[in-house]
Short mmCIF file of C-alpha atoms in Angstrom, two decimals:
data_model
loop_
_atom_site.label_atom_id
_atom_site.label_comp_id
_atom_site.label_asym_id
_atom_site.label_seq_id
_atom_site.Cartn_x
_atom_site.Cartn_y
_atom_site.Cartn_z
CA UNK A 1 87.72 106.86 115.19
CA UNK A 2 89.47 106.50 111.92
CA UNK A 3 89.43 103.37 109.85
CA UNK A 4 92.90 103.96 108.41
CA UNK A 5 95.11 102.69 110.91
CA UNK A 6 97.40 100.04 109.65
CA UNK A 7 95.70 99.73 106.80
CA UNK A 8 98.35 98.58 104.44
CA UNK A 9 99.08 96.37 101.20
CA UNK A 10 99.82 93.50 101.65
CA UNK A 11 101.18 92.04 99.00
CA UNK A 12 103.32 88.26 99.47
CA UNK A 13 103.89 88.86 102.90
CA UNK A 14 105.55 92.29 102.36
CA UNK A 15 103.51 95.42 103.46
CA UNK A 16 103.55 98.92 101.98
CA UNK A 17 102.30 102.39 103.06
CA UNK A 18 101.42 103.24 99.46
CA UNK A 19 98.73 101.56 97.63
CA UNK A 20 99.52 103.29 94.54
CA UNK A 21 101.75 101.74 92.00
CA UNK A 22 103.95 103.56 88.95
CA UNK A 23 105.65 102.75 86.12
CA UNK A 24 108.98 104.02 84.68
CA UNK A 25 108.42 104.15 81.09
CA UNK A 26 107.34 107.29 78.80
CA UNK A 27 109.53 109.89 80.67
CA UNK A 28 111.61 112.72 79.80
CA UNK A 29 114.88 111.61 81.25
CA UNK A 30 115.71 110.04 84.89
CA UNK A 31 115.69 112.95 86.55
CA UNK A 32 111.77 113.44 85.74
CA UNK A 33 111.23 109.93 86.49
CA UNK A 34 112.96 110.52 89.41
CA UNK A 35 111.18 113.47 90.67
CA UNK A 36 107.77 111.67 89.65
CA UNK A 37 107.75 108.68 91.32
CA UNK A 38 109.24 110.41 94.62
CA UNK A 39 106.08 113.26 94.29
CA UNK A 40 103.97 110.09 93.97
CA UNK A 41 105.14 108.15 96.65
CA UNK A 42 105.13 104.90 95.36
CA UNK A 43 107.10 101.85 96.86
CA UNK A 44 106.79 99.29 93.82
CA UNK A 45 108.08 100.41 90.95
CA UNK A 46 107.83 98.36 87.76
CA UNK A 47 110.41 98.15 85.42
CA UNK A 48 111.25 96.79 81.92
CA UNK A 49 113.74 94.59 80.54
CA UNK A 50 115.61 94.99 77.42
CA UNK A 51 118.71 94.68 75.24
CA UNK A 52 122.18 96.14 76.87
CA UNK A 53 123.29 98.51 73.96
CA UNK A 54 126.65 97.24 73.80
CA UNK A 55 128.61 100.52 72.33
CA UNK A 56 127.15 102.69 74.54
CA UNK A 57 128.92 104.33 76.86
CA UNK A 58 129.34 102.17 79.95
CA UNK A 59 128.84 105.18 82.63
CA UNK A 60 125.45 105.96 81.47
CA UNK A 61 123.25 106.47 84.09
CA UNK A 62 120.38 103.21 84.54
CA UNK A 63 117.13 103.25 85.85
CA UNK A 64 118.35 101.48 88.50
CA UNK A 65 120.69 103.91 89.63
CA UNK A 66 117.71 106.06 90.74
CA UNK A 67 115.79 103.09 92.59
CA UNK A 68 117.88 101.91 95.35
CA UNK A 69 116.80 98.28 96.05
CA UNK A 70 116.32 98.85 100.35
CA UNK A 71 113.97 101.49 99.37
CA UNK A 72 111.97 100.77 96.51
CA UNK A 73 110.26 97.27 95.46
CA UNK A 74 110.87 96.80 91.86
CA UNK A 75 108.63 95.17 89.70
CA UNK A 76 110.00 94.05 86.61
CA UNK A 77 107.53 93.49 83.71
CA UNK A 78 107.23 91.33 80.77
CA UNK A 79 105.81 94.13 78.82
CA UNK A 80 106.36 93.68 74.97
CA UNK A 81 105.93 89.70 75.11
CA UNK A 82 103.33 87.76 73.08
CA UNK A 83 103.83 84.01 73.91
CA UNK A 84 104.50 82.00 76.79
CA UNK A 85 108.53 81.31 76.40
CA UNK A 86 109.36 85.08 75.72
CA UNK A 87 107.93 85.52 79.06
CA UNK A 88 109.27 82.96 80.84
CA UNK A 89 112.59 84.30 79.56
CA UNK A 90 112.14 88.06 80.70
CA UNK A 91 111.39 87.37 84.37
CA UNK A 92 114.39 84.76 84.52
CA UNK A 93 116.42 87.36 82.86
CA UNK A 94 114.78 90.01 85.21
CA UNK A 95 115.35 87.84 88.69
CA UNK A 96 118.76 87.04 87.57
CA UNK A 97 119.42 90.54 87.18
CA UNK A 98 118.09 91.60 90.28
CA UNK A 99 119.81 88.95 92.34
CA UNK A 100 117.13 86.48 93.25
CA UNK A 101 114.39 88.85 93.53
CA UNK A 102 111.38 86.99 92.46
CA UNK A 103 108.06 89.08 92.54
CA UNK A 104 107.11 90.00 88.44
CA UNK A 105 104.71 91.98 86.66
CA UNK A 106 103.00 89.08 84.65
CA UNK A 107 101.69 90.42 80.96
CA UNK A 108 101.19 88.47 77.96
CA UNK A 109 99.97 90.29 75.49
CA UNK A 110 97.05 89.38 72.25
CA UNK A 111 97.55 92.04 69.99
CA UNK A 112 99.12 95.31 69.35
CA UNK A 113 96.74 97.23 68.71
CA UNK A 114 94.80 96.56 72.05
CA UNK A 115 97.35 95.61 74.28
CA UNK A 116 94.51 93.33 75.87
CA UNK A 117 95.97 90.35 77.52
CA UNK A 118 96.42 87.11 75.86
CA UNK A 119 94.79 85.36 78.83
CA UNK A 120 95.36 81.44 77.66
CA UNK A 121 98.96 82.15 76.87
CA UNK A 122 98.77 84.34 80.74
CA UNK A 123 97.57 81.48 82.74
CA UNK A 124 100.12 79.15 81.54
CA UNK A 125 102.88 81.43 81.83
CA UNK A 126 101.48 82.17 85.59
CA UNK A 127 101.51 78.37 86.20
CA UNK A 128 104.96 77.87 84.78
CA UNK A 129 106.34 80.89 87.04
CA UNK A 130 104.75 79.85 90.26
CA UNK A 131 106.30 75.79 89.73
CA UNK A 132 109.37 78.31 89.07
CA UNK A 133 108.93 79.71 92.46
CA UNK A 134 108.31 83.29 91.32
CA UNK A 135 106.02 85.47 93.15
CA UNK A 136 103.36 86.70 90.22
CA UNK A 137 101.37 89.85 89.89
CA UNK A 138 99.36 89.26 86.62
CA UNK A 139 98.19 91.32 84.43
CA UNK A 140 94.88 90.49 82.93
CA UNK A 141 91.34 91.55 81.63
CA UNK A 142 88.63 92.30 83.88
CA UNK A 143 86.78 89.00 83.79
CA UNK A 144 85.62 87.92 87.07
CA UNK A 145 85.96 84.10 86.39
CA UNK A 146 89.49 84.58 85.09
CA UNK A 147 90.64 86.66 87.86
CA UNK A 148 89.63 83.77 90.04
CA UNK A 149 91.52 81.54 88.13
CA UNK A 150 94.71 83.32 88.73
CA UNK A 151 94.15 83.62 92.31
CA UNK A 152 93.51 79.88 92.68
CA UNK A 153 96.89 78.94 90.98
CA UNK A 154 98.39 81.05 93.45
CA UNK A 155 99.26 84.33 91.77
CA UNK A 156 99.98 86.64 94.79
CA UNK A 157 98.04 89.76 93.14
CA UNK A 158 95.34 90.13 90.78
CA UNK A 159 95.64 93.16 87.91
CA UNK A 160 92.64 93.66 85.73
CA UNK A 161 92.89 96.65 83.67
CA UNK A 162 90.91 99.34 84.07
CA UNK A 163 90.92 100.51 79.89
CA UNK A 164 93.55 99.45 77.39
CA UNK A 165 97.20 100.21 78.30
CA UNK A 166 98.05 103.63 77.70
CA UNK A 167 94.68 104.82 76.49
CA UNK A 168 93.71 107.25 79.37
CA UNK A 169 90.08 106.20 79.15
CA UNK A 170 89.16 105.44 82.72
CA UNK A 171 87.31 102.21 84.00
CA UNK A 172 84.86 100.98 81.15
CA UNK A 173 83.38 98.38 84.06
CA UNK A 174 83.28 99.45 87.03
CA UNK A 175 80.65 96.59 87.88
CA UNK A 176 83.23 93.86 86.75
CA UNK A 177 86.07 95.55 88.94
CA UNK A 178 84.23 95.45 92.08
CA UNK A 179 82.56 92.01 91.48
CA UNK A 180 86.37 90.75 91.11
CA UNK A 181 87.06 92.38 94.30
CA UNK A 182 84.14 91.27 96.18
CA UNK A 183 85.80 87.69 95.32
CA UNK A 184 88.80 87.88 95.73
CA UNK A 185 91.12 86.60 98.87
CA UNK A 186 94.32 88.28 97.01
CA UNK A 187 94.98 91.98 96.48
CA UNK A 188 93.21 93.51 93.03
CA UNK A 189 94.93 96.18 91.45
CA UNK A 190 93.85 98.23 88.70
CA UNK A 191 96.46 98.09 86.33
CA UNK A 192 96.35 100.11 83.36
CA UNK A 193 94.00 102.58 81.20
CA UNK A 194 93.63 105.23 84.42
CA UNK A 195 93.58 108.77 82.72
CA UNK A 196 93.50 111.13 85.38
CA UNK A 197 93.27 111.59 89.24
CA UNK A 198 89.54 110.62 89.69
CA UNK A 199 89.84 107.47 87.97
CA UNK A 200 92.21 106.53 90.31
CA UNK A 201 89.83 107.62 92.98
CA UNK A 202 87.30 105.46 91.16
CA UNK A 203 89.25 101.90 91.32
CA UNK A 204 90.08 102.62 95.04
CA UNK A 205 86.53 103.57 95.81
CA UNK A 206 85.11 100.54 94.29
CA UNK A 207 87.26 98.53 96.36
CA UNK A 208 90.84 97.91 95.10
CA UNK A 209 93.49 97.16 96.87
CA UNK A 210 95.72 100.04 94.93
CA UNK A 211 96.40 101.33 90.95
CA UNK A 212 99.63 101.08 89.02
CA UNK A 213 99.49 103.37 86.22
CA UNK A 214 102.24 104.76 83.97
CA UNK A 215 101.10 106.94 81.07
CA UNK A 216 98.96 109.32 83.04
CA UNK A 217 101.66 110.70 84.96
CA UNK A 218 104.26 110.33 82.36
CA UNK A 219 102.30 111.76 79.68
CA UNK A 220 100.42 114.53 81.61
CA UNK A 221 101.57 118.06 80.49
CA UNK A 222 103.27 118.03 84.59
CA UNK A 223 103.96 114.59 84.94
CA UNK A 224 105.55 115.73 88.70
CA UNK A 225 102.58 117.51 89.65
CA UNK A 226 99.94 114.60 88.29
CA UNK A 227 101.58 112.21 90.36
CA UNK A 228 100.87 114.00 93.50
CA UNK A 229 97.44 114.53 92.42
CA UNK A 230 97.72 110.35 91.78
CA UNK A 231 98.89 109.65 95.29
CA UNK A 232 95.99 111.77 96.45
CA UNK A 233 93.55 110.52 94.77
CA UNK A 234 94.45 107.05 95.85
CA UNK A 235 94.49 107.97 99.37
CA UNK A 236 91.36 109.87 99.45
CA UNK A 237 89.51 106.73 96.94
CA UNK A 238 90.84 104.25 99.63
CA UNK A 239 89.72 106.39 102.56
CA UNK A 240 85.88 106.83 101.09
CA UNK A 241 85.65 103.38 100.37
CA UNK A 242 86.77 102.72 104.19
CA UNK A 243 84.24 105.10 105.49
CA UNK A 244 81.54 103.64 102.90
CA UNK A 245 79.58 106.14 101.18
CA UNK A 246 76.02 107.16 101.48
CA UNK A 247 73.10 105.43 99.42
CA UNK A 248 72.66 106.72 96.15
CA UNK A 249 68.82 108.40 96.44
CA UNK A 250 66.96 109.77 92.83
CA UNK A 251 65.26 112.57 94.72
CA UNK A 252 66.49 115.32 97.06
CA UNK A 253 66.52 114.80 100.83
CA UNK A 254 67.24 118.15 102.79
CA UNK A 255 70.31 118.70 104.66
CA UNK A 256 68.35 120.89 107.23
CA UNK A 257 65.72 120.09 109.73
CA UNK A 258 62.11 120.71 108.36
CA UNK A 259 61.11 120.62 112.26
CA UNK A 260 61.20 124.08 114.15
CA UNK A 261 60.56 126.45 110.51
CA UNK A 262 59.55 129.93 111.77
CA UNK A 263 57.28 130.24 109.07
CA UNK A 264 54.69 128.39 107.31
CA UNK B 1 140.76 80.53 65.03
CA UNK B 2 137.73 82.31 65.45
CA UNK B 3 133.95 81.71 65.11
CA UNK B 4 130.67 83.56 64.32
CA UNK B 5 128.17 84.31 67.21
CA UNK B 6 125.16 86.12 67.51
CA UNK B 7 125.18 88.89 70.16
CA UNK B 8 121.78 91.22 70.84
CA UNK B 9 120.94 90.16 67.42
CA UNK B 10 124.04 91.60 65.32
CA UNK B 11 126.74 88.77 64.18
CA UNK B 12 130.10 88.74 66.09
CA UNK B 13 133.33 86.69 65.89
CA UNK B 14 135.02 85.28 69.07
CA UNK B 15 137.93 83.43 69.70
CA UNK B 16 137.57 79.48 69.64
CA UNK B 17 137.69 78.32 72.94
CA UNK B 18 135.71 81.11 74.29
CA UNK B 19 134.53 81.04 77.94
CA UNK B 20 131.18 83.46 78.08
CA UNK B 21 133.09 85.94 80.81
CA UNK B 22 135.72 85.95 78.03
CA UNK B 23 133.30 87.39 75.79
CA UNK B 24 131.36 89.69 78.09
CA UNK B 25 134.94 91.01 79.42
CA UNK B 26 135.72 92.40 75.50
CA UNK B 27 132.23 94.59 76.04
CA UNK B 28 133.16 97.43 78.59
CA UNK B 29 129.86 97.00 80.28
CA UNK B 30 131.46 95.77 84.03
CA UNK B 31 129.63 98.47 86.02
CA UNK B 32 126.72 97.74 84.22
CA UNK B 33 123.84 95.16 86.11
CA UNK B 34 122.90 92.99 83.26
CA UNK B 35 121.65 89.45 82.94
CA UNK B 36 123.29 86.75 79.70
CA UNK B 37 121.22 83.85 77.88
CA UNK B 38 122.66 82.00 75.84
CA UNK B 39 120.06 80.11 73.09
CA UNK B 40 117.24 81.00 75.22
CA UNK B 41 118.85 79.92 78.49
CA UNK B 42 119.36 81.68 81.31
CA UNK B 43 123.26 81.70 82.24
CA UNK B 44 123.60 82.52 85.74
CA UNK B 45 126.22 85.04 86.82
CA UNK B 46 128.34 82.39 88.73
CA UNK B 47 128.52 80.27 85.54
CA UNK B 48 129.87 83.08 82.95
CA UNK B 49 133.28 81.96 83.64
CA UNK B 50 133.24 78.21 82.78
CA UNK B 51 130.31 78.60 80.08
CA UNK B 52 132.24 77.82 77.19
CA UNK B 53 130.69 79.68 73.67
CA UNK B 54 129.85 77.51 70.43
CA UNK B 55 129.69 78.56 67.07
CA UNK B 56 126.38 80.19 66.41
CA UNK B 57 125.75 80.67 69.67
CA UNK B 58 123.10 83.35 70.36
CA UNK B 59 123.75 85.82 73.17
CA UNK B 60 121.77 88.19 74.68
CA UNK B 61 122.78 91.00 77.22
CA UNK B 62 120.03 92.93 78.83
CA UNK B 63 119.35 95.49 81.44
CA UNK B 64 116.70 96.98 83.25
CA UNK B 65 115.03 99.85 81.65
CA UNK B 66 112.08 102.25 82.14
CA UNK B 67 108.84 100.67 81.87
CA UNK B 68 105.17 100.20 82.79
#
């Protein structure tokens, strides 16, 4: 009997079949972001928030127009902020522009170069935005005592990264990322630094509750075809960790009975 | 008369007695979904009409856009 049935995300009382997670950014045009996040099957879908350019022409297609609201979750992010206000602003901005819709992508970031959370200036925003009554995903480091933090404020998802945002390089600790899930009451999502299909595979087998990644579908050469492989790779990593794997072993142990050898 | 605002960071002149709609009317960006602060303040959709601008007022109009 499979261990798969109704096994969903959960994530503030809403479920989804998908546990993987994508970004918008990074693509060609709207068609391939289009085409991508339908090949990976995703339901939340994070999005940014920026500056209407006012000349423009008024008919130009938004990202928006390609994620109707009854069939996508979005997730807008506070990507680009450094400080607590800037923050705050963006996902008052971003719930006003969505008409009261309240879940947000949580980031506040140190440094450019790294991209690594700013996790003082994080769990004050987070507080702020949940006495706001916002629903907060948060984007943070993979520190098992701050992740707990987050949850006990009342974040409704976890997100340590995986690697540094956009950096492809996989999870650098694994043994963090599962400790965090092994404590956690809320979902965990790996959020950021996934490369390629098997890392994916990786944060689902260790336990996660589901990836959001951007850059490795939108900068693969086939950014279509590496988000199937994505929503593959989650579903097989999720599956494996259901079925929990075999012990590691250093030696060999033979696949085939020794008993009943016709020879000697 | 008319004063000096700021608007997505480049300087603008409006009409004294300027209600925000007023303002956001002038910009051909109706079918657009967008969200206004004004000085850092969110300015809720309901309220563009009777939010009256001041000089040196600054505005910002955004949208959503593709991100991660």
């Amino acid at each position: 009997m499979s261990q798969t049935t109704d096994d969903r995300l959960v994530i503030a009382d809403q479920s989804y079949d998908s546990r993987l997670l994508v970004g918008t950014g990074k693509y060609r045009d709207l068609q391939e972001t289009r085409a991508a996040i339908e090949a990976s099957g995703a339901e939340i879908i994070t999005i940014a928030v920026r500056r209407t350019n006012i000349g423009q022409n008024a008919d130009e297609p938004n990202i928006l127009d390609i994620l109707p609201p009854d069939r996508y979750t979005l997730l807008p992010n506070t990507a680009g902020c450094y400080d607590v206000q800037t923050a705050l602003r963006t996902c008052h901005l971003a719930r006003e522009l969505l008409d009261g819709h309240d879940l947000v992508k949580l980031e506040v970031l140190g440094d450019e170069k790294t991209l690594f959370p700013d996790v003082v200036a994080t769990l004050k925003a987070a507080e702020e935005l949940i006495r706001d009554d916002f629903k907060v995903m948060v984007y943070t480091n993979d520190d098992p005592i701050v992740a707990r933090e987050f949850e006990a404020m009342g974040c409704v998802a976890v997100m340590p990264l995986a690697a540094p945002i956009g950096s492809g390089l996989g999870i650098r600790n694994r043994l963090n990322i599962r400790t965090i899930v092994e404590n956690a009451a809320v979902p965990i999502l790996v959020d950021a630094g996934v490369g390629t299909a098997s890392d994916a595979a990786v944060a689902m087998e260790l336990g996660c509750d589901g990836v959001l990644m951007n850059t490795a579908i939108a900068a693969a050469k086939h950014p279509v075809q590496m988000a199937g492989a994505m929503r593959k790779a989650i579903e097989a990593g999720r599956e494996a960790f259901l079925a929990g794997r075999m012990p590691a072993r250093r030696f060999a142990s033979a696949s085939s009975p020794v008993d009943g050898l016709f020879f000697d | 008369m008319a004063m000096q605002i700021t608007l997505n960071g480049d300087p603008r002149e409006v009409p004294d007695d300027s209600m925000l709609s007023d303002l956001i009317a002038t910009l051909d960006i109706g079918n657009r979904r967008f969200a206004v602060e004004v000085n850092a303040a969110l300015v809720p959709r309901s309220e563009h009409a009777t939010h009256p601008l001041r000089a040196d007022d600054q505005i910002e109009i955004v949208q959503a856009i593709g991100g991660g």
